[in-house]
PDB file of C-alpha atoms and ligand atoms in Angstrom:
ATOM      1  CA  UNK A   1     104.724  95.570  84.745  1.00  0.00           C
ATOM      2  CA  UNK A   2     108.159  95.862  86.446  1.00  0.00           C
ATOM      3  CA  UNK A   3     108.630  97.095  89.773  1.00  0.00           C
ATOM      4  CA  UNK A   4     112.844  98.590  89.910  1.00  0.00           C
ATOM      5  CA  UNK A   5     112.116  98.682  94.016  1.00  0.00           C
ATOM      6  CA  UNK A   6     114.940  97.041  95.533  1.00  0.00           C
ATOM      7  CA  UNK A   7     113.752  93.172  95.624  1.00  0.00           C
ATOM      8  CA  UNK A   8     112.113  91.798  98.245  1.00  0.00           C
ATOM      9  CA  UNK A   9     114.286  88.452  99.312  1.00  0.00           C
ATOM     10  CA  UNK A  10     116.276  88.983 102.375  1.00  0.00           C
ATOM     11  CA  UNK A  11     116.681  85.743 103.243  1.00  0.00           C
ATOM     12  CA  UNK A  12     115.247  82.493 102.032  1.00  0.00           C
ATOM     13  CA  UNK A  13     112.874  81.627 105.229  1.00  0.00           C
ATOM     14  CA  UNK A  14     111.493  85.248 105.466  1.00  0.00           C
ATOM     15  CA  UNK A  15     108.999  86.057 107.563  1.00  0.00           C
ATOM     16  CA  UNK A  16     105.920  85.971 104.831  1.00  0.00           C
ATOM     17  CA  UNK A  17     107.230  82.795 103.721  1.00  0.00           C
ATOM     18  CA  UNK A  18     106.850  81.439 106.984  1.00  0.00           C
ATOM     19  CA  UNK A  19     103.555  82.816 107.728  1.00  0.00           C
ATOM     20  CA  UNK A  20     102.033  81.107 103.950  1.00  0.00           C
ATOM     21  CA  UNK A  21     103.366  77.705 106.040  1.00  0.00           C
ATOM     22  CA  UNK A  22     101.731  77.735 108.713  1.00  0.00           C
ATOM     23  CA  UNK A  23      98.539  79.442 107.993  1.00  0.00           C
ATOM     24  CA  UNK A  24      98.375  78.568 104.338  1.00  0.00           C
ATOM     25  CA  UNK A  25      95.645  80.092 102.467  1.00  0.00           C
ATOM     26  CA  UNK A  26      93.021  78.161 100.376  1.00  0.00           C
ATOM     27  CA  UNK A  27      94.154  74.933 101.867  1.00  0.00           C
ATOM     28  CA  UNK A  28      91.196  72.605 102.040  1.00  0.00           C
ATOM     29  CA  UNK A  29      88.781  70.554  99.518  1.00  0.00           C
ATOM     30  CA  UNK A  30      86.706  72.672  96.539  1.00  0.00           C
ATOM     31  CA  UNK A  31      83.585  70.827  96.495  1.00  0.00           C
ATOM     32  CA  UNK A  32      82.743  72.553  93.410  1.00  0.00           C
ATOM     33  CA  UNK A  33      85.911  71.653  91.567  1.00  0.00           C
ATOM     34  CA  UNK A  34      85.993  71.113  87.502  1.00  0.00           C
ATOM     35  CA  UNK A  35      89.213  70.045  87.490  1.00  0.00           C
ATOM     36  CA  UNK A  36      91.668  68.133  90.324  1.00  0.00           C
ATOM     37  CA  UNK A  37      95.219  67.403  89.627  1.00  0.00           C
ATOM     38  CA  UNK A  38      97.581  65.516  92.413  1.00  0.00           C
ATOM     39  CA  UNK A  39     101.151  66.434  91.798  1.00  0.00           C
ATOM     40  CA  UNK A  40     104.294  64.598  93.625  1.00  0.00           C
ATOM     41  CA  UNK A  41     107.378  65.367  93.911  1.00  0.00           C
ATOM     42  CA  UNK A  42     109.753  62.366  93.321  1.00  0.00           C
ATOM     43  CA  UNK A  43     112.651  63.295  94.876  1.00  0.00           C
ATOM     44  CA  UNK A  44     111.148  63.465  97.879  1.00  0.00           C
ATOM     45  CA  UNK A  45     107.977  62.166  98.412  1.00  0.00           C
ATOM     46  CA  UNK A  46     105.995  65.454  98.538  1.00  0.00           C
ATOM     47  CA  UNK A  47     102.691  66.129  97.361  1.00  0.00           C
ATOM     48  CA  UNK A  48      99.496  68.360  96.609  1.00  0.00           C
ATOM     49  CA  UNK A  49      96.237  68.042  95.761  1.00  0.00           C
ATOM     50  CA  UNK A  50      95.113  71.296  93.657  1.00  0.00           C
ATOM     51  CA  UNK A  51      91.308  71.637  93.002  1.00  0.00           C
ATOM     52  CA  UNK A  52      90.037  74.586  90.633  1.00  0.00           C
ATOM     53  CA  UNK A  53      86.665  75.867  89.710  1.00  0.00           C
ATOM     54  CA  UNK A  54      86.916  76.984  86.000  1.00  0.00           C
ATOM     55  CA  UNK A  55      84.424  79.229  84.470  1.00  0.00           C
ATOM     56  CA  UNK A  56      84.035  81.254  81.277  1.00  0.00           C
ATOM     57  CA  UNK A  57      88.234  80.796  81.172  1.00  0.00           C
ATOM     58  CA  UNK A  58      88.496  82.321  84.415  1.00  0.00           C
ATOM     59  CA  UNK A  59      89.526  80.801  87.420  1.00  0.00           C
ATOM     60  CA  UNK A  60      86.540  80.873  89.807  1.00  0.00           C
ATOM     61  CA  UNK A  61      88.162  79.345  92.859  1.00  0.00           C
ATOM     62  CA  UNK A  62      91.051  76.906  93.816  1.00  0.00           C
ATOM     63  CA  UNK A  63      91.567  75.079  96.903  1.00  0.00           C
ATOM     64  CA  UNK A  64      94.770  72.898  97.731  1.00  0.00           C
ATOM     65  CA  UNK A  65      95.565  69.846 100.157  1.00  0.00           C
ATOM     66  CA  UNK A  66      99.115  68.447 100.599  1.00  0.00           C
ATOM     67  CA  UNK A  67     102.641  67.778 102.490  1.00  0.00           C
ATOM     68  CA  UNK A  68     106.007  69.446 102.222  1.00  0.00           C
ATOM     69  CA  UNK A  69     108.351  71.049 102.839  1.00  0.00           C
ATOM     70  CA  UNK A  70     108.032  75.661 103.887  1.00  0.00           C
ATOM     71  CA  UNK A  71     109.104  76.454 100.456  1.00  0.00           C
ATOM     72  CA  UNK A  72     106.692  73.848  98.631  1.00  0.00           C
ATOM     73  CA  UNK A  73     103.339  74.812 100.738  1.00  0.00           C
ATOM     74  CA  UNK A  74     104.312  78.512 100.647  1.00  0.00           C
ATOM     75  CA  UNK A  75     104.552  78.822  97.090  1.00  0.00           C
ATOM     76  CA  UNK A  76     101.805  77.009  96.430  1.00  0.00           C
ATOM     77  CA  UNK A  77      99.580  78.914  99.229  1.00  0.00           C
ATOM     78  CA  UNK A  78     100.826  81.955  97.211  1.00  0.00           C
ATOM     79  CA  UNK A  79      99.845  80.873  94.132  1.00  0.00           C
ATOM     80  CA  UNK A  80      96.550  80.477  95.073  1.00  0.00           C
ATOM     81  CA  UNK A  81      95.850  83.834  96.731  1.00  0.00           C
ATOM     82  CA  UNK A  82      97.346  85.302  93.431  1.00  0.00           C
ATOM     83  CA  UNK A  83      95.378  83.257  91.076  1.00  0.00           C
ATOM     84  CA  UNK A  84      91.814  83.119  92.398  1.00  0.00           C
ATOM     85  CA  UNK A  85      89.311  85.130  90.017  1.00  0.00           C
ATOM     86  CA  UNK A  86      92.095  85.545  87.830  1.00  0.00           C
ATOM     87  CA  UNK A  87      91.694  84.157  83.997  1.00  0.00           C
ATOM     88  CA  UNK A  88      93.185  81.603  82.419  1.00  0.00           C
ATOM     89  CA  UNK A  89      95.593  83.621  80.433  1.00  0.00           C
ATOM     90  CA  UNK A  90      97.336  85.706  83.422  1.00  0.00           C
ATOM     91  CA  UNK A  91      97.506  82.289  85.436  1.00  0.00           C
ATOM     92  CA  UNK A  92      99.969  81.019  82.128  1.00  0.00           C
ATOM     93  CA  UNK A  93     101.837  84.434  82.507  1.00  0.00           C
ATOM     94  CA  UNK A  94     102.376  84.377  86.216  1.00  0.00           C
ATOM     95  CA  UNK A  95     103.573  80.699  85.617  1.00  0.00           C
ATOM     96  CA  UNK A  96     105.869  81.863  83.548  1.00  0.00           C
ATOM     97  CA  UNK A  97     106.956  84.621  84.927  1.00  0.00           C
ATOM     98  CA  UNK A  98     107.452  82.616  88.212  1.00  0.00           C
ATOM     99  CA  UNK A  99     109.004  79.875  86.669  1.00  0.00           C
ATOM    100  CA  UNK A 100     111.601  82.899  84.832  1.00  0.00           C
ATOM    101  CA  UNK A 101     112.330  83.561  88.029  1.00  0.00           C
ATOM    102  CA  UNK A 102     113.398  80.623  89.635  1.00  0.00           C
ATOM    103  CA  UNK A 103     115.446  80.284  86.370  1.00  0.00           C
ATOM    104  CA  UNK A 104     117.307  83.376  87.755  1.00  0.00           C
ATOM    105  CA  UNK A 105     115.718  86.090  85.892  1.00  0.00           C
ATOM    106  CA  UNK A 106     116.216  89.178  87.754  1.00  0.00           C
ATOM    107  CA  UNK A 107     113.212  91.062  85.620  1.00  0.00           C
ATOM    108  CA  UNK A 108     110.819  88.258  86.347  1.00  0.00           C
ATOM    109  CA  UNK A 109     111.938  88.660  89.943  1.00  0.00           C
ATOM    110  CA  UNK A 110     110.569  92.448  90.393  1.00  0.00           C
ATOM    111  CA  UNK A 111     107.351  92.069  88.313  1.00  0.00           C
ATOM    112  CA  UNK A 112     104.712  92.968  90.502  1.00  0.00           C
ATOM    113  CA  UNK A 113     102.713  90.365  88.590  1.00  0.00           C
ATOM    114  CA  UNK A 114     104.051  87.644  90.750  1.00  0.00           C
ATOM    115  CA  UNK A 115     102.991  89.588  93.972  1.00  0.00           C
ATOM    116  CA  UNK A 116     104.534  87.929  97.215  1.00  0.00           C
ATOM    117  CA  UNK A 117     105.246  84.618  95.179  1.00  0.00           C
ATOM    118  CA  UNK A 118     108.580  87.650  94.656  1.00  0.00           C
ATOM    119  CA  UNK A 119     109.709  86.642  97.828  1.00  0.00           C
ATOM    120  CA  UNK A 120     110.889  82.883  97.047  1.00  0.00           C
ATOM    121  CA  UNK A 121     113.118  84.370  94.364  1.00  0.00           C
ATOM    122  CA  UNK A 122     115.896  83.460  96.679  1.00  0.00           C
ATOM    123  CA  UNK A 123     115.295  79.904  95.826  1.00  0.00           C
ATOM    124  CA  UNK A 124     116.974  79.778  92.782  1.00  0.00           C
ATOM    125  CA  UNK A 125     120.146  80.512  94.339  1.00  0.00           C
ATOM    126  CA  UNK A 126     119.856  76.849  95.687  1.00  0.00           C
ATOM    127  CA  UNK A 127     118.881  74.285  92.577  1.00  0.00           C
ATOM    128  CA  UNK A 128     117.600  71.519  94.727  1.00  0.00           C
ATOM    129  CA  UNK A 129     114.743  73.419  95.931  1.00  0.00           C
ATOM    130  CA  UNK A 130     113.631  74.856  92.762  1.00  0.00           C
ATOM    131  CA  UNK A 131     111.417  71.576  92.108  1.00  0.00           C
ATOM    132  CA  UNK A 132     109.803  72.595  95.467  1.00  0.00           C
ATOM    133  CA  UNK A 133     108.694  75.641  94.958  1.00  0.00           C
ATOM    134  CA  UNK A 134     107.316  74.493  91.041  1.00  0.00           C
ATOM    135  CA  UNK A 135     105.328  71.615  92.299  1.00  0.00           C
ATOM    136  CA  UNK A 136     101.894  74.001  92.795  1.00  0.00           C
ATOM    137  CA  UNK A 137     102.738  75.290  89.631  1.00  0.00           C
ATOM    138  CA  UNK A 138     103.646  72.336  87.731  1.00  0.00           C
ATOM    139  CA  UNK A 139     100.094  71.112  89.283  1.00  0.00           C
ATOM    140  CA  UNK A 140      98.187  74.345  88.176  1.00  0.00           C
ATOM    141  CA  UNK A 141      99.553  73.533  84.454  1.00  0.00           C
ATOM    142  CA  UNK A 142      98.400  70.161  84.575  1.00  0.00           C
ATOM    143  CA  UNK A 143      95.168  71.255  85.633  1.00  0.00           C
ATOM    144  CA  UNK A 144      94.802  73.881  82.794  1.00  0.00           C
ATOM    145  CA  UNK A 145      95.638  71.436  80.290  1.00  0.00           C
ATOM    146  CA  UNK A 146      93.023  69.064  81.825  1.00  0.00           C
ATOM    147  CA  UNK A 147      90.337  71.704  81.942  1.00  0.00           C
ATOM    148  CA  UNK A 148      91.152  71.872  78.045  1.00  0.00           C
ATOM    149  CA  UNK A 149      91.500  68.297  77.529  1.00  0.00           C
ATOM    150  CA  UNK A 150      94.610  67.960  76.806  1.00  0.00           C
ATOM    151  CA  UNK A 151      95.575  66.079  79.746  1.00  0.00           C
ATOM    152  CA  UNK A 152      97.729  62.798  79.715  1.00  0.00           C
ATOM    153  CA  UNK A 153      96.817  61.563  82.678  1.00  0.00           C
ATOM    154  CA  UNK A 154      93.093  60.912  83.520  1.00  0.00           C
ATOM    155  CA  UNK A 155      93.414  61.458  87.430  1.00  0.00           C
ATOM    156  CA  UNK A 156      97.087  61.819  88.815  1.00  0.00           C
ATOM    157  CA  UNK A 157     100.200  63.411  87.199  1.00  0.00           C
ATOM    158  CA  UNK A 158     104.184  63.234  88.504  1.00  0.00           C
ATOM    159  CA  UNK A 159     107.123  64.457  87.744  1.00  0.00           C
TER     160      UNK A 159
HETATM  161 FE1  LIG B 201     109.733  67.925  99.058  1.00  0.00          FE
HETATM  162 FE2  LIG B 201     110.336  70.432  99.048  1.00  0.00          FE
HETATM  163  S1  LIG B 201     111.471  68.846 100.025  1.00  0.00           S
HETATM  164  S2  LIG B 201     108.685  69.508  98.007  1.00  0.00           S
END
């Protein structure tokens, strides 16, 4: 669904970015994970640790650990508020949408699909960053592909 509001991005350390930092939610271990993927990124060092309970195609619960940078631990801190209970199917479409977005598409950028993740849409205005705000995302991917065994690597991906 699209929301034509006027978008939410006033600058690119917004308050509700901020606050995702330094109370991120669902940060901590899933005891009950099926599925763990550990994601760094190489130009920097980064990393995260994203756990997910997967039932029935659905996303049960998801839990993450990891260092970065604001835009990296917000995103993914988003992600995970967004994606908990949620199936398997709307986790691909708000990856894509999200990753749309920080492509520059100005639709993906007011679909209320993607929630707050709307407010890191300022990101894409600065390319070196865009691989931060992916890296929970390019984690959750892994992770789905895992669940379905389709995953390369048997317990740590990078890109
Ligand atoms: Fe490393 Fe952002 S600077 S993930």
């Amino acid at each position: 669904m699209i929301d034509r509001s006027t978008p939410p991005m006033k600058s690119l350390y917004q308050q509700l970015i901020l606050d995702h930092y330094r109370n991120p939610r669902n940060r901590g271990e899933l005891d009950d994970r099926t599925v763990e993927i550990h994601m760094r990124n190489p130009t920097c060092g980064d990393e995260i640790k994203l756990q997910l309970r997967i039932e029935d195609d659905r996303i049960a619960d998801l839990k993450f650990l990891g260092d970065g940078c604001s835009i990296s631990q917000a995103s993914v801190s988003m992600m995970t508020t967004i994606l908990k209970g949620r199936s398997l199917d709307d986790a691909h479409q708000v990856s894509r949408r999200f990753t749309e977005m920080m492509h520059g598409d100005e639709d993906a950028a007011r679909d209320s699909e993607l929630g707050n993740l709307r407010t890191l849409a300022g990101v894409a205005k600065f390319p070196v960053r865009i691989k931060c705000a992916l890296l929970g995302f390019d984690a959750l991917q892994e992770a789905m592909k895992k669940s379905r065994g389709e995953h390369d690597h048997p317990t740590e991906s990078e890109r």
